Short mmCIF file of C-alpha atoms and ligand atoms in Angstrom, two decimals:
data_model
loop_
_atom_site.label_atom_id
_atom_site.label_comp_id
_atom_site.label_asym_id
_atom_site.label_seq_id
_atom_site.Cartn_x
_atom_site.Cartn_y
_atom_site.Cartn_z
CA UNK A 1 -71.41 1.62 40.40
CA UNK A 2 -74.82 3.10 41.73
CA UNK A 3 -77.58 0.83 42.78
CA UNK A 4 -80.31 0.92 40.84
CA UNK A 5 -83.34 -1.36 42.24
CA UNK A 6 -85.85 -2.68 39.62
CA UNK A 7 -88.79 -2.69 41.82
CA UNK A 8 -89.66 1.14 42.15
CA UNK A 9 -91.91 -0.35 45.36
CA UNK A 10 -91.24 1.78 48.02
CA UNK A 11 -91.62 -0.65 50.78
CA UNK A 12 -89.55 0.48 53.87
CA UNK A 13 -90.83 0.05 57.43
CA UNK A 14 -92.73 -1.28 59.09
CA UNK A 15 -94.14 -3.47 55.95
CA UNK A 16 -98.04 -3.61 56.51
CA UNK A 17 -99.00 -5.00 52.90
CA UNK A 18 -98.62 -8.03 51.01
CA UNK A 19 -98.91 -6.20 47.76
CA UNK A 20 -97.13 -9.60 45.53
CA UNK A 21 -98.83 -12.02 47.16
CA UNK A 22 -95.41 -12.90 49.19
CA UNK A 23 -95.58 -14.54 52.72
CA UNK A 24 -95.27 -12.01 55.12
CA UNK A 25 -95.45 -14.34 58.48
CA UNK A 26 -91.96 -15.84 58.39
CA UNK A 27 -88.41 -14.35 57.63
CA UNK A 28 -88.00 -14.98 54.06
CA UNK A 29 -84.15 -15.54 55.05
CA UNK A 30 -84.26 -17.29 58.90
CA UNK A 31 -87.70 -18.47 58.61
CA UNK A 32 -88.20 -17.57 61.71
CA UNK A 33 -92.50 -16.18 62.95
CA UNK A 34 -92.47 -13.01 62.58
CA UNK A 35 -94.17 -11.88 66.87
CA UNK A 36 -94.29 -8.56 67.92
CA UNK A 37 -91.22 -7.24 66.04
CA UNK A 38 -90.87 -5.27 62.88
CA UNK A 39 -90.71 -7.10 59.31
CA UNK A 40 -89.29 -5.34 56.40
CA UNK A 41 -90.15 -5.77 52.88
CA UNK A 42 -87.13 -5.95 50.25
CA UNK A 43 -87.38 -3.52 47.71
CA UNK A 44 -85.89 -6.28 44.94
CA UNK A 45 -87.36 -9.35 45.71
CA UNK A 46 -89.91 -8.44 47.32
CA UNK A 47 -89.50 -10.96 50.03
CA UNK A 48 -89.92 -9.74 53.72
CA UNK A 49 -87.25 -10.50 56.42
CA UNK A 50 -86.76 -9.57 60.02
CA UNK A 51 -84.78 -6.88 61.12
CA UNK A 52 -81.49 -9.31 61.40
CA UNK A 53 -81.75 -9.92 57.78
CA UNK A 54 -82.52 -6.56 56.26
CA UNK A 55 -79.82 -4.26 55.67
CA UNK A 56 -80.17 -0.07 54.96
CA UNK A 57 -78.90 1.09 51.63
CA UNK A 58 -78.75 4.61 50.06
CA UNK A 59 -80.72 5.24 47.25
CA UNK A 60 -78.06 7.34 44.92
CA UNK A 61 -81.05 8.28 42.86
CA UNK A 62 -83.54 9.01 44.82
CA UNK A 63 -81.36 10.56 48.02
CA UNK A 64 -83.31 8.13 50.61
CA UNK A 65 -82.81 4.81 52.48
CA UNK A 66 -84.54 1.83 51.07
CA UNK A 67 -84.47 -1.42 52.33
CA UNK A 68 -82.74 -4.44 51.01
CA UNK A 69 -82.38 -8.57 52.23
CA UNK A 70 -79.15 -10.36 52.85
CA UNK A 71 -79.76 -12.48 49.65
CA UNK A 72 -80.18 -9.33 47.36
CA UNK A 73 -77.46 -7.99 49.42
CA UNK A 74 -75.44 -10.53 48.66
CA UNK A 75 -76.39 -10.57 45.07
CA UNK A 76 -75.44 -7.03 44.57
CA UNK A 77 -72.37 -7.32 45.93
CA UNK A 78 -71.69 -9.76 43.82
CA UNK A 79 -72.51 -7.81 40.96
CA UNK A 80 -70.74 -4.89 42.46
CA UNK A 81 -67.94 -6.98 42.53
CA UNK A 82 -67.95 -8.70 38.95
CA UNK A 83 -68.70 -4.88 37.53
CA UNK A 84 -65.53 -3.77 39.47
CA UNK A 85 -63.99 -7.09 38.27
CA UNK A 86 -64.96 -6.04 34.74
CA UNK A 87 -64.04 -2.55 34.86
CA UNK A 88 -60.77 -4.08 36.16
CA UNK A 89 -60.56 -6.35 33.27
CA UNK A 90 -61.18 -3.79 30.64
CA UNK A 91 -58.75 -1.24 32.44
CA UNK A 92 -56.65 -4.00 31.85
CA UNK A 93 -57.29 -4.76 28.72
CA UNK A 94 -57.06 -1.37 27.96
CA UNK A 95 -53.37 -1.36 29.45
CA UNK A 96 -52.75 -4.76 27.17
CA UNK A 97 -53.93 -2.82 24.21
CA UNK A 98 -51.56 0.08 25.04
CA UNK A 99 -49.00 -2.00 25.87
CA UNK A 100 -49.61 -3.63 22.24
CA UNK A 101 -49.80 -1.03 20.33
CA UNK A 102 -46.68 0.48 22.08
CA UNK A 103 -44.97 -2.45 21.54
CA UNK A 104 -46.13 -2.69 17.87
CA UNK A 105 -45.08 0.70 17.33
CA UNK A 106 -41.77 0.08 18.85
CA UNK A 107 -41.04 -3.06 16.88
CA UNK A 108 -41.90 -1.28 13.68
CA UNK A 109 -39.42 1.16 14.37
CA UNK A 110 -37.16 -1.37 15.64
CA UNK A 111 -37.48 -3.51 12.08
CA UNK A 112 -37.43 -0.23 10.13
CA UNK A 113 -34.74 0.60 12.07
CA UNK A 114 -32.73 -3.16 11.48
CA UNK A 115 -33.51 -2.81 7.65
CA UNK A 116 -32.05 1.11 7.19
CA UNK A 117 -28.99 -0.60 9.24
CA UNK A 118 -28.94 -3.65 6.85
CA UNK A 119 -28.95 -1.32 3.68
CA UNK A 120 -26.03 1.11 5.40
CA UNK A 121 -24.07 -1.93 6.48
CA UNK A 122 -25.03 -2.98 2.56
CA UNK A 123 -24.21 0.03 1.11
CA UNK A 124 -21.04 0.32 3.37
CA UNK A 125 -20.05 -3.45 1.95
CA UNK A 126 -20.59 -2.12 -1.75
CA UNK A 127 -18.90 0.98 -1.01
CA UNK A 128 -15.53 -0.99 0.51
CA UNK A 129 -15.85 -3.61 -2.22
CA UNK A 130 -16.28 -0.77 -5.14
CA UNK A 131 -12.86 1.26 -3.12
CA UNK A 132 -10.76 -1.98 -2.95
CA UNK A 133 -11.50 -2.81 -6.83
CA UNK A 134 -10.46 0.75 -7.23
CA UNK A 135 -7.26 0.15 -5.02
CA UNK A 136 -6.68 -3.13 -7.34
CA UNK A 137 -7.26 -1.30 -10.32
CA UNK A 138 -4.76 1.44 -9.32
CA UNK A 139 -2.15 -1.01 -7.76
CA UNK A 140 -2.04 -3.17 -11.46
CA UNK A 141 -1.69 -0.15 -13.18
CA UNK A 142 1.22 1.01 -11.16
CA UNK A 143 2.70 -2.84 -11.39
CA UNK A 144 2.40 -2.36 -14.70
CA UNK A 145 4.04 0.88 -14.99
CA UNK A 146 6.73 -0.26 -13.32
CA UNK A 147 7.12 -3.27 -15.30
CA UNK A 148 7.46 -0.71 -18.50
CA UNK A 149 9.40 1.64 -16.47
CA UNK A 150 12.01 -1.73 -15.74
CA UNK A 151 12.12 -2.94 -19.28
CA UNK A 152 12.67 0.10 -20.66
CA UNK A 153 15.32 0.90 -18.44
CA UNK A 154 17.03 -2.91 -19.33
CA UNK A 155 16.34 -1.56 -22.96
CA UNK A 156 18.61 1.58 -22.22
CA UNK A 157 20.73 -0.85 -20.72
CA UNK A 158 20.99 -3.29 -23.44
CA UNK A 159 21.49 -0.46 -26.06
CA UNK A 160 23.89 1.24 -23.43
CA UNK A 161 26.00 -1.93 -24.02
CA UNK A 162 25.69 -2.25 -27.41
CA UNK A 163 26.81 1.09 -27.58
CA UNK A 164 29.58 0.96 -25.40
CA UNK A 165 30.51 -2.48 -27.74
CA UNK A 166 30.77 -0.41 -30.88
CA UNK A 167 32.83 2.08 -29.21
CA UNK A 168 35.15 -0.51 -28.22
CA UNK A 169 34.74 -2.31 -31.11
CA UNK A 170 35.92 0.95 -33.15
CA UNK A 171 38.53 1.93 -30.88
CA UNK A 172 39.77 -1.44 -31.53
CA UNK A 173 39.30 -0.68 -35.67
CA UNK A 174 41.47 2.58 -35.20
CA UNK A 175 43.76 1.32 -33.43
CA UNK A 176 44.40 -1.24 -35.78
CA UNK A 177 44.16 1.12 -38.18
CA UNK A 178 46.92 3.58 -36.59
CA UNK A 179 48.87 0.68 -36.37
CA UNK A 180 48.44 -0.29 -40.30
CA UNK A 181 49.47 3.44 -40.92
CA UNK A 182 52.47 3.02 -38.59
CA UNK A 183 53.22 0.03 -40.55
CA UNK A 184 52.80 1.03 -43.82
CA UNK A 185 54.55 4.38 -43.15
CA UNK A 186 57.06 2.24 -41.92
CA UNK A 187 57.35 -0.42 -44.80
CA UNK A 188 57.18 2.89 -47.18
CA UNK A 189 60.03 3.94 -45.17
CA UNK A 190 61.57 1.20 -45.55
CA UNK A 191 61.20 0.36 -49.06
CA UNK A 192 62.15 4.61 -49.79
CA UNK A 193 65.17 3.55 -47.87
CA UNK A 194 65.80 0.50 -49.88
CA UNK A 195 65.46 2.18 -52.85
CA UNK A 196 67.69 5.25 -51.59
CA UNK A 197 70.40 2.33 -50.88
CA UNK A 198 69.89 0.74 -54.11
CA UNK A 199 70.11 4.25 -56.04
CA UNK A 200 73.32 4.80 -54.03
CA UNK A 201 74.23 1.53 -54.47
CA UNK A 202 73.73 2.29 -58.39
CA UNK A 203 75.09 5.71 -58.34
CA UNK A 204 78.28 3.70 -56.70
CA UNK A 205 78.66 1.11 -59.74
CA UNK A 206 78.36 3.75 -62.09
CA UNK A 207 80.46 5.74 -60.60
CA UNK A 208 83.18 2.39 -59.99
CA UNK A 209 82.33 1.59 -63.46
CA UNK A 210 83.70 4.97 -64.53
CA UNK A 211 86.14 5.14 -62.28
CA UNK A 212 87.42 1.78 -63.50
CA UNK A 213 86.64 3.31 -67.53
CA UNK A 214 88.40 6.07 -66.65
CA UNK A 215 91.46 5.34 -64.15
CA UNK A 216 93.10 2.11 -65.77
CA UNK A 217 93.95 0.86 -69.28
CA UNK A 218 91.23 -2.12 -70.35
CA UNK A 219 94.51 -4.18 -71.44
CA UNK A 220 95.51 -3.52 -67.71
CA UNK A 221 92.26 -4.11 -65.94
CA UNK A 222 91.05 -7.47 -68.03
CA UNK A 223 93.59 -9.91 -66.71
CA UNK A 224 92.14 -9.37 -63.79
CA UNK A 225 88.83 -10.02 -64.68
CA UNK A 226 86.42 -12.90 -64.99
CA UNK A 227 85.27 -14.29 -68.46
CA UNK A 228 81.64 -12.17 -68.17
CA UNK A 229 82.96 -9.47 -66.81
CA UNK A 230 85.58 -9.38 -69.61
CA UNK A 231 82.92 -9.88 -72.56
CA UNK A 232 80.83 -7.04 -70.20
CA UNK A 233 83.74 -4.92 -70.81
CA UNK A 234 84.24 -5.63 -73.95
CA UNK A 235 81.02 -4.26 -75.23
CA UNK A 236 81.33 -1.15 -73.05
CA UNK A 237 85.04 -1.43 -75.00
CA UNK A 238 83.10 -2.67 -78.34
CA UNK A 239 84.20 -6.36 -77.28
CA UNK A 240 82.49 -9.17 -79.64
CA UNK A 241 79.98 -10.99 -76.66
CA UNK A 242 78.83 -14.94 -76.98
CA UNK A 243 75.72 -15.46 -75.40
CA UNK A 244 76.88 -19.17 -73.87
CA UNK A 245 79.07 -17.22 -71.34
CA UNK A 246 75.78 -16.16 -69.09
CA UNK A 247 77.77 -16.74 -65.27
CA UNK A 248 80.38 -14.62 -63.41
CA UNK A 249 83.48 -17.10 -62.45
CA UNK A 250 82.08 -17.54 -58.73
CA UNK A 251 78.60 -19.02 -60.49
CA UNK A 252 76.61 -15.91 -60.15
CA UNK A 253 73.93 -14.92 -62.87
CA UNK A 254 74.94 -11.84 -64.72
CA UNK A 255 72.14 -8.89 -64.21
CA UNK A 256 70.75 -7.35 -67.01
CA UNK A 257 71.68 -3.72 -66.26
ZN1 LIG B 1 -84.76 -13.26 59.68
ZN1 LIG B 2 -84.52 -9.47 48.72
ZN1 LIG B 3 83.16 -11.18 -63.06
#
């Protein structure tokens, strides 16, 4: 910062006037009689000093030495100093302000930043909650699959076995019904071979009955005979029959052929 006295009095040495009406016999600083030696009039306060108490300066402005007292010195320094201070201070500032406004910025990315990473992490949440509903949805539908996959394979099953029971079941029939058919052949069979026995069984009476006709005298034969079998003969022999005389001798019904 350049020095820029108020006074524009250019009072440098040696002082001869008084122009303000300030005492020019004693150092305004050591108070001290001015004798023989110089005194120098301060170009701010107008005050004169002795040569122990007046300091040189450079006037920036006006590119020549003016002359100053140790109080103004003093003074200006001290202004020098606060200005410095100040410029300091607002350099400073300056620097806070930057700092700030750095820091602002960097915090507003930093929040802008959290909240974009909030929504993803959101988004990500939704995403994995949406995908394992989906996986859910997709496992129950496969459970249930299976499930109708299962019961209709115990429904094959079940019919399988109801099928295989009616196969068994008619097996069973035929068999019984082969076995009726056996039988049946069999009592036909049987009763075709009774009745072949009982024609030849006939065929023999008849024929023993003619044979008996035929081969012997009746007056011969009926001695030997029983009372039926007498009155038999007698109506195959025209014989007079009485209907009391029913039994053989041995108690035996008489047939009616
Ligand atoms: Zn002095
Ligand atoms: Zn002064
Ligand atoms: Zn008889």
């Amino acid at each position: 910062m350049s020095y820029q006295p108020e006074n524009t009095l250019q009072q440098c040495e040696p002082s001869p006037t008084n122009a303000d009406g300030k005492k020019d016999r004693k150092c305004f600083v050591c108070n001290k009689k001015f004798g023989l030696g110089k005194k120098y009039q301060c170009c701010m306060c107008q005050n004169f000093v002795c040569n122990r108490h007046c300091m040189k300066r450079r006037d920036e402005e006006k590119e020549s030495k003016i002359y100053i007292c140790d109080v103004c010195d003093i003074e200006q320094m001290k202004e020098e100093i606060k200005a410095e201070i100040l410029q300091e201070l607002n350099k400073l500032n300056e620097n806070i302000k930057l700092a700030k406004d750095s820091y602002e910025k960097t915090e507003a990315a930093r929040v802008k930043k959290a909240a974009k990473v909030s929504k993803l992490e959101e988004e990500l949440l939704t995403t994995e909650k949406r995908q394992k509903a989906k996986e859910d949805e997709i496992l129950a539908q496969l459970n249930e699959e299976l499930a109708k996959g299962r019961k209709a394979g115990e429904s094959v099953d079940i019919t399988k076995k109801e099928l295989e029971e009616l196969y068994i079941s008619e097996q069973k029939i035929n068999e019984k019904c082969s076995l009726n058919e056996v039988k049946n052949e069999e009592t036909k069979a049987e009763i075709l071979k009774i009745k072949e026995k009982k024609n030849e069984l006939l065929a023999q009476i008849e024929h023993l009955s003619g044979n008996l006709k035929g081969s012997l005298p009746l007056d011969q034969v009926l001695p030997h005979l029983c009372d039926l079998c007498k009155k038999r003969v007698s109506v195959d022999g025209k014989y007079l029959t009485r209907d009391s005389d029913k039994k053989h001798d041995d108690g035996s019904l008489l047939s009616n052929d």
